[in-house]
Short mmCIF file of N, CA, C and O in Angstrom, two decimals:
data_model
loop_
_atom_site.label_atom_id
_atom_site.label_comp_id
_atom_site.label_asym_id
_atom_site.label_seq_id
_atom_site.Cartn_x
_atom_site.Cartn_y
_atom_site.Cartn_z
N LEU Y 17 0.85 -1.10 -0.02
CA LEU Y 17 0.13 -0.20 0.03
C LEU Y 17 0.96 1.23 0.10
O LEU Y 17 0.51 2.23 -0.50
N ALA Y 18 2.10 1.21 0.53
CA ALA Y 18 2.83 2.36 0.64
C ALA Y 18 3.30 2.72 -0.58
O ALA Y 18 3.59 3.85 -0.96
N GLY Y 19 3.71 1.77 -1.47
CA GLY Y 19 4.04 1.98 -3.03
C GLY Y 19 3.05 2.56 -3.69
O GLY Y 19 3.18 3.36 -4.53
N LEU Y 20 1.81 2.10 -3.64
CA LEU Y 20 0.72 2.66 -4.41
C LEU Y 20 0.40 4.13 -3.92
O LEU Y 20 0.35 5.17 -4.72
N GLN Y 21 0.47 4.35 -2.79
CA GLN Y 21 0.20 5.79 -2.25
C GLN Y 21 1.44 6.80 -2.65
O GLN Y 21 1.28 7.92 -3.03
N ALA Y 22 2.82 6.25 -2.67
CA ALA Y 22 3.52 7.10 -3.16
C ALA Y 22 3.72 7.52 -4.43
O ALA Y 22 3.80 8.50 -4.96
N SER Y 23 3.29 6.54 -5.17
CA SER Y 23 3.02 6.60 -6.65
C SER Y 23 1.79 7.67 -7.07
O SER Y 23 1.70 8.05 -8.12
N ARG Y 24 1.04 7.58 -6.36
CA ARG Y 24 -0.29 8.53 -6.35
C ARG Y 24 0.20 9.95 -6.06
O ARG Y 24 -0.30 10.79 -6.64
N ARG Y 25 0.63 10.01 -4.98
CA ARG Y 25 1.01 11.30 -4.20
C ARG Y 25 2.33 12.19 -4.79
O ARG Y 25 2.37 13.42 -4.44
N ASP Y 26 3.43 11.38 -4.75
CA ASP Y 26 4.59 12.15 -5.27
C ASP Y 26 4.91 12.07 -6.78
O ASP Y 26 4.79 10.84 -7.30
N PRO Y 27 5.08 13.27 -7.30
CA PRO Y 27 5.31 13.08 -8.79
C PRO Y 27 6.74 12.38 -9.34
O PRO Y 27 6.50 11.64 -10.30
N ALA Y 28 7.71 12.26 -8.25
CA ALA Y 28 9.06 11.47 -8.83
C ALA Y 28 8.49 10.11 -8.77
O ALA Y 28 8.99 9.35 -9.70
N PHE Y 29 7.88 9.38 -7.78
CA PHE Y 29 7.42 8.18 -7.80
C PHE Y 29 6.24 7.91 -8.72
O PHE Y 29 6.46 7.01 -9.50
N ALA Y 30 5.47 8.93 -9.22
CA ALA Y 30 4.48 8.49 -10.04
C ALA Y 30 5.28 8.75 -11.61
O ALA Y 30 4.84 7.56 -12.48
N ALA Y 31 6.47 9.30 -11.71
CA ALA Y 31 6.91 9.32 -13.16
C ALA Y 31 7.59 7.91 -13.22
O ALA Y 31 7.70 7.39 -14.23
N PHE Y 32 8.43 7.67 -11.95
CA PHE Y 32 9.03 6.25 -12.23
C PHE Y 32 8.12 4.97 -12.49
O PHE Y 32 8.60 4.34 -13.25
N ARG Y 33 6.79 5.12 -11.74
CA ARG Y 33 5.86 4.13 -11.94
C ARG Y 33 5.50 4.19 -13.53
O ARG Y 33 5.35 3.10 -14.13
N ALA Y 34 5.33 5.09 -13.91
CA ALA Y 34 4.62 5.37 -15.34
C ALA Y 34 5.58 4.86 -16.27
O ALA Y 34 5.51 4.29 -17.53
N ARG Y 35 7.05 4.97 -16.08
CA ARG Y 35 8.20 4.83 -17.07
C ARG Y 35 8.22 3.30 -16.80
O ARG Y 35 8.22 2.60 -18.01
N LEU Y 36 7.90 2.44 -15.57
CA LEU Y 36 7.88 1.13 -15.63
C LEU Y 36 6.67 0.52 -16.34
O LEU Y 36 7.11 -0.48 -17.14
N GLU Y 37 5.51 1.13 -16.47
CA GLU Y 37 4.60 0.58 -16.95
C GLU Y 37 4.72 0.86 -18.29
O GLU Y 37 4.41 -0.05 -19.21
N ALA Y 38 5.24 1.95 -18.77
CA ALA Y 38 5.57 2.15 -20.43
C ALA Y 38 6.37 1.12 -21.10
O ALA Y 38 6.38 0.79 -22.22
N ALA Y 39 7.47 0.56 -20.18
CA ALA Y 39 8.54 -0.25 -20.50
C ALA Y 39 7.76 -1.77 -20.73
O ALA Y 39 8.51 -2.62 -21.02
N GLY Y 40 6.58 -1.92 -19.97
CA GLY Y 40 5.88 -3.36 -20.33
C GLY Y 40 5.78 -4.04 -18.96
O GLY Y 40 5.28 -5.14 -19.07
N LYS Y 41 6.24 -3.38 -17.77
CA LYS Y 41 5.86 -3.97 -16.49
C LYS Y 41 4.50 -3.95 -16.03
O LYS Y 41 3.67 -3.18 -16.75
N ARG Y 42 3.86 -4.88 -15.50
CA ARG Y 42 2.51 -5.02 -15.13
C ARG Y 42 2.19 -3.92 -13.93
O ARG Y 42 3.30 -3.85 -13.33
N PRO Y 43 1.33 -3.58 -13.89
CA PRO Y 43 0.90 -2.68 -12.65
C PRO Y 43 1.20 -2.90 -11.57
O PRO Y 43 1.98 -2.35 -10.57
N LYS Y 44 1.13 -4.19 -10.97
CA LYS Y 44 1.19 -4.61 -9.52
C LYS Y 44 2.97 -4.70 -9.52
O LYS Y 44 3.47 -4.58 -8.65
N GLN Y 45 3.65 -5.22 -10.45
CA GLN Y 45 5.11 -5.22 -10.63
C GLN Y 45 5.69 -3.55 -10.27
O GLN Y 45 6.76 -3.64 -9.51
N ALA Y 46 5.03 -2.71 -11.13
CA ALA Y 46 5.61 -1.47 -11.07
C ALA Y 46 5.49 -0.85 -9.61
O ALA Y 46 6.16 -0.26 -9.24
N ILE Y 47 4.21 -1.12 -8.89
CA ILE Y 47 3.89 -1.01 -7.80
C ILE Y 47 4.93 -1.42 -6.68
O ILE Y 47 5.51 -0.74 -5.69
N ILE Y 48 5.41 -2.65 -6.78
CA ILE Y 48 6.21 -3.36 -5.83
C ILE Y 48 7.81 -2.54 -6.04
O ILE Y 48 8.30 -2.33 -5.27
N ALA Y 49 7.92 -2.32 -7.37
CA ALA Y 49 9.17 -1.41 -7.49
C ALA Y 49 9.27 -0.27 -7.03
O ALA Y 49 10.39 0.13 -6.30
N VAL Y 50 8.03 0.39 -6.74
CA VAL Y 50 7.91 1.79 -6.37
C VAL Y 50 8.27 1.55 -4.79
O VAL Y 50 9.02 2.15 -4.12
N ALA Y 51 7.49 0.48 -4.21
CA ALA Y 51 7.68 0.24 -2.89
C ALA Y 51 9.12 -0.04 -2.48
O ALA Y 51 9.66 0.35 -1.29
N ARG Y 52 9.92 -0.78 -3.11
CA ARG Y 52 11.46 -1.03 -2.93
C ARG Y 52 12.31 0.41 -2.96
O ARG Y 52 13.14 0.51 -2.06
N LYS Y 53 11.91 1.04 -3.95
CA LYS Y 53 12.54 2.38 -4.21
C LYS Y 53 12.33 3.12 -2.98
O LYS Y 53 13.27 3.99 -2.22
N LEU Y 54 10.89 3.19 -2.50
CA LEU Y 54 10.78 3.83 -1.38
C LEU Y 54 11.41 3.74 -0.13
O LEU Y 54 11.95 4.46 0.79
N LEU Y 55 11.63 2.14 0.17
CA LEU Y 55 12.40 1.88 1.26
C LEU Y 55 13.93 1.91 1.00
O LEU Y 55 14.42 2.47 2.27
N THR Y 56 14.40 2.21 0.01
CA THR Y 56 15.86 2.47 -0.36
C THR Y 56 15.91 4.06 0.28
O THR Y 56 17.01 4.49 0.86
N VAL Y 57 15.04 4.80 -0.23
CA VAL Y 57 14.95 6.43 -0.06
C VAL Y 57 14.93 6.59 1.46
O VAL Y 57 15.59 7.38 2.26
N LEU Y 58 13.83 5.84 2.14
CA LEU Y 58 13.55 5.89 3.58
C LEU Y 58 14.88 5.54 4.33
O LEU Y 58 15.38 6.11 5.49
N ASN Y 59 15.76 4.33 3.97
CA ASN Y 59 16.77 3.84 4.80
C ASN Y 59 17.81 4.89 4.46
O ASN Y 59 18.54 5.23 5.42
N ALA Y 60 17.90 5.61 3.46
CA ALA Y 60 19.08 6.69 3.02
C ALA Y 60 18.76 7.83 3.92
O ALA Y 60 19.63 8.39 4.55
N MET Y 61 17.61 8.16 4.10
CA MET Y 61 17.07 9.35 5.27
C MET Y 61 17.30 9.20 6.44
O MET Y 61 18.00 9.95 7.19
N LEU Y 62 17.42 7.85 6.87
CA LEU Y 62 17.50 7.46 8.37
C LEU Y 62 19.12 7.46 8.65
O LEU Y 62 19.72 8.02 9.47
N ARG Y 63 19.89 6.95 7.52
CA ARG Y 63 21.18 7.14 7.50
C ARG Y 63 21.87 8.32 7.49
O ARG Y 63 22.77 8.44 8.27
N ASP Y 64 21.30 9.13 6.69
CA ASP Y 64 22.01 10.55 6.60
C ASP Y 64 21.08 11.51 7.63
O ASP Y 64 21.72 12.76 7.76
N ALA Y 65 20.13 11.31 8.31
CA ALA Y 65 19.42 11.90 9.30
C ALA Y 65 18.92 13.32 8.45
O ALA Y 65 19.15 14.37 9.03
N LYS Y 66 18.20 13.21 7.33
CA LYS Y 66 17.68 14.13 6.53
C LYS Y 66 16.23 14.02 6.04
O LYS Y 66 15.73 12.77 6.56
N ASP Y 67 15.70 15.08 5.97
CA ASP Y 67 14.28 15.02 5.68
C ASP Y 67 14.34 14.84 4.23
O ASP Y 67 15.22 14.71 3.27
N TYR Y 68 12.91 14.48 3.93
CA TYR Y 68 12.65 14.02 2.30
C TYR Y 68 12.56 15.39 1.56
O TYR Y 68 12.35 16.23 1.86
N ALA Y 69 13.24 14.95 0.26
CA ALA Y 69 13.25 15.81 -0.80
C ALA Y 69 12.59 15.33 -1.92
O ALA Y 69 13.31 14.21 -2.48
N THR Y 70 11.71 15.99 -2.51
CA THR Y 70 10.94 15.45 -3.52
C THR Y 70 11.65 15.28 -4.84
O THR Y 70 11.45 14.72 -5.60
N ALA Y 71 12.68 16.11 -4.97
CA ALA Y 71 13.45 16.04 -6.38
C ALA Y 71 14.31 14.89 -6.50
O ALA Y 71 14.38 14.43 -7.68
N ASN Y 72 14.74 13.98 -5.48
CA ASN Y 72 15.66 13.14 -5.73
C ASN Y 72 15.20 11.76 -5.05
O ASN Y 72 15.76 11.48 -4.02
N PRO Y 73 14.12 11.07 -5.27
CA PRO Y 73 13.59 9.99 -4.85
C PRO Y 73 14.55 8.54 -4.76
O PRO Y 73 15.48 8.77 -5.82
#
Protein backbone atom coordinates (compact mmCIF):
# COMPACT_ATOMS: atom_id res chain seq x y z
CA LEU A 1 0.00 0.00 0.00
CA ALA A 2 2.88 2.39 0.67
CA GLY A 3 4.11 1.98 -2.90
CA LEU A 4 0.65 2.65 -4.28
CA GLN A 5 0.22 5.82 -2.21
CA ALA A 6 3.72 7.04 -3.03
CA SER A 7 3.07 6.59 -6.74
CA ARG A 8 -0.21 8.50 -6.43
CA ARG A 9 0.97 11.43 -4.32
CA ASP A 10 4.63 12.06 -5.17
CA PRO A 11 5.42 13.25 -8.71
CA ALA A 12 8.83 11.56 -8.80
CA PHE A 13 7.45 8.16 -7.78
CA ALA A 14 4.51 8.60 -10.17
CA ALA A 15 6.92 9.25 -13.03
CA PHE A 16 8.98 6.21 -12.03
CA ARG A 17 5.86 4.01 -12.04
CA ALA A 18 4.69 5.42 -15.38
CA ARG A 19 8.12 4.77 -16.91
CA LEU A 20 8.05 1.15 -15.70
CA GLU A 21 4.55 0.57 -17.02
CA ALA A 22 5.48 2.13 -20.36
CA ALA A 23 8.39 -0.29 -20.53
CA GLY A 24 5.98 -3.22 -20.24
CA LYS A 25 5.84 -3.96 -16.51
CA ARG A 26 2.48 -5.01 -15.16
CA PRO A 27 0.84 -2.53 -12.74
CA LYS A 28 1.44 -4.69 -9.67
CA GLN A 29 5.09 -5.15 -10.61
CA ALA A 30 5.48 -1.39 -10.99
CA ILE A 31 3.89 -0.76 -7.57
CA ILE A 32 6.24 -3.26 -5.93
CA ALA A 33 9.20 -1.56 -7.62
CA VAL A 34 7.99 1.80 -6.24
CA ALA A 35 7.71 0.27 -2.76
CA ARG A 36 11.28 -1.05 -2.98
CA LYS A 37 12.53 2.34 -4.15
CA LEU A 38 10.62 3.98 -1.30
CA LEU A 39 12.36 1.70 1.21
CA THR A 40 15.73 2.61 -0.27
CA VAL A 41 14.94 6.31 0.04
CA LEU A 42 13.70 5.91 3.62
CA ASN A 43 16.81 3.96 4.64
CA ALA A 44 19.03 6.66 3.13
CA MET A 45 17.06 9.33 5.00
CA LEU A 46 17.59 7.51 8.29
CA ARG A 47 21.27 6.93 7.56
CA ASP A 48 21.92 10.58 6.72
CA ALA A 49 19.44 12.05 9.23
CA LYS A 50 17.83 14.19 6.52
CA ASP A 51 14.31 15.13 5.58
CA TYR A 52 12.62 13.95 2.40
CA ALA A 53 13.42 15.94 -0.73
CA THR A 54 10.91 15.38 -3.52
CA ALA A 55 13.43 16.18 -6.26
CA ASN A 56 15.58 13.03 -5.77
CA PRO A 57 13.75 9.87 -4.64
